[in-house]
Amino acid sequence: MVEAIVLVQVKVGRSSAVAQAVGEIGGVTEAYVVTGPYDVIVRVEAASLDELGQMVASRLQAVEGVSRTLTCPILSL
């Protein structure tokens, strides 16, 4: 199992809608609206790094309002 934190920048006024939509994606365990250089922080899990990358690239980045993501794999808990 691979876990990561994904930092998400969104278009103005879309933070809540993006966090809610992202929270419904399979593999997403938490999604929070935050302040600072990123607007939403998401915790995800996947079976492999390849699956994680595909989830972020094809599903998370496809959410309306997402403009940029930064994926930070978790090395240890």
mmCIF file of C-alpha atoms in Angstrom:
data_model
loop_
_atom_site.group_PDB
_atom_site.id
_atom_site.type_symbol
_atom_site.label_atom_id
_atom_site.label_comp_id
_atom_site.label_asym_id
_atom_site.label_seq_id
_atom_site.Cartn_x
_atom_site.Cartn_y
_atom_site.Cartn_z
ATOM 1 C CA MET A 1 0.000 0.000 0.000
ATOM 2 C CA VAL A 2 1.298 3.459 -0.966
ATOM 3 C CA GLU A 3 0.008 6.618 0.695
ATOM 4 C CA ALA A 4 0.544 10.226 -0.326
ATOM 5 C CA ILE A 5 -0.480 13.765 0.431
ATOM 6 C CA VAL A 6 -1.609 15.688 -2.650
ATOM 7 C CA LEU A 7 -1.484 19.483 -2.500
ATOM 8 C CA VAL A 8 -4.046 21.043 -4.821
ATOM 9 C CA GLN A 9 -4.342 24.550 -6.237
ATOM 10 C CA VAL A 10 -7.810 25.438 -7.509
ATOM 11 C CA LYS A 11 -9.486 28.215 -9.442
ATOM 12 C CA VAL A 12 -10.816 31.116 -7.363
ATOM 13 C CA GLY A 13 -13.981 30.276 -5.442
ATOM 14 C CA ARG A 14 -13.863 26.520 -6.151
ATOM 15 C CA SER A 15 -12.111 25.161 -3.031
ATOM 16 C CA SER A 16 -15.173 23.697 -1.302
ATOM 17 C CA ALA A 17 -16.592 22.149 -4.475
ATOM 18 C CA VAL A 18 -13.215 20.651 -5.392
ATOM 19 C CA ALA A 19 -12.660 19.224 -1.890
ATOM 20 C CA GLN A 20 -16.106 17.622 -1.930
ATOM 21 C CA ALA A 21 -15.678 16.163 -5.432
ATOM 22 C CA VAL A 22 -12.171 14.886 -4.692
ATOM 23 C CA GLY A 23 -13.387 13.322 -1.432
ATOM 24 C CA GLU A 24 -15.707 11.067 -3.446
ATOM 25 C CA ILE A 25 -12.876 9.574 -5.546
ATOM 26 C CA GLY A 26 -11.963 6.000 -4.637
ATOM 27 C CA GLY A 27 -8.645 5.877 -2.806
ATOM 28 C CA VAL A 28 -9.064 9.335 -1.261
ATOM 29 C CA THR A 29 -9.159 8.980 2.524
ATOM 30 C CA GLU A 30 -9.289 12.676 3.510
ATOM 31 C CA ALA A 31 -9.749 16.036 1.793
ATOM 32 C CA TYR A 32 -9.475 19.431 3.501
ATOM 33 C CA VAL A 33 -9.892 23.034 2.407
ATOM 34 C CA VAL A 34 -6.892 25.004 3.715
ATOM 35 C CA THR A 35 -5.310 28.433 3.342
ATOM 36 C CA GLY A 36 -1.870 29.223 1.991
ATOM 37 C CA PRO A 37 -0.220 28.480 -1.336
ATOM 38 C CA TYR A 38 -2.485 25.424 -1.795
ATOM 39 C CA ASP A 39 -6.264 25.378 -1.444
ATOM 40 C CA VAL A 40 -7.042 21.709 -0.796
ATOM 41 C CA ILE A 41 -4.955 18.989 0.856
ATOM 42 C CA VAL A 42 -5.838 15.382 0.042
ATOM 43 C CA ARG A 43 -4.622 12.113 1.558
ATOM 44 C CA VAL A 44 -4.743 9.182 -0.859
ATOM 45 C CA GLU A 45 -3.852 5.515 -0.869
ATOM 46 C CA ALA A 46 -3.218 3.093 -3.716
ATOM 47 C CA ALA A 47 -1.817 -0.391 -4.269
ATOM 48 C CA SER A 48 1.317 0.889 -6.059
ATOM 49 C CA LEU A 49 3.105 4.059 -7.151
ATOM 50 C CA ASP A 50 1.855 3.480 -10.705
ATOM 51 C CA GLU A 51 -1.744 3.250 -9.503
ATOM 52 C CA LEU A 52 -1.230 6.353 -7.376
ATOM 53 C CA GLY A 53 0.107 8.305 -10.345
ATOM 54 C CA GLN A 54 -2.769 7.199 -12.555
ATOM 55 C CA MET A 55 -5.324 8.164 -9.893
ATOM 56 C CA VAL A 56 -3.870 11.651 -9.544
ATOM 57 C CA ALA A 57 -3.372 12.225 -13.278
ATOM 58 C CA SER A 58 -6.627 10.788 -14.585
ATOM 59 C CA ARG A 59 -9.151 11.318 -11.787
ATOM 60 C CA LEU A 60 -8.018 13.973 -9.334
ATOM 61 C CA GLN A 61 -6.670 16.408 -11.943
ATOM 62 C CA ALA A 62 -9.853 15.919 -13.997
ATOM 63 C CA VAL A 63 -12.030 17.481 -11.279
ATOM 64 C CA GLU A 64 -13.501 20.777 -12.484
ATOM 65 C CA GLY A 65 -11.623 23.664 -10.880
ATOM 66 C CA VAL A 66 -8.306 21.898 -10.220
ATOM 67 C CA SER A 67 -5.447 23.892 -11.728
ATOM 68 C CA ARG A 68 -2.328 22.210 -10.314
ATOM 69 C CA THR A 69 -1.329 19.328 -8.027
ATOM 70 C CA LEU A 70 1.814 18.350 -6.149
ATOM 71 C CA THR A 71 2.014 14.729 -4.971
ATOM 72 C CA CYS A 72 4.084 13.952 -1.861
ATOM 73 C CA PRO A 73 4.423 10.184 -1.224
ATOM 74 C CA ILE A 74 4.535 9.266 2.471
ATOM 75 C CA LEU A 75 7.733 7.369 3.260
ATOM 76 C CA SER A 76 6.812 6.170 6.757
ATOM 77 C CA LEU A 77 4.076 6.511 9.340
#
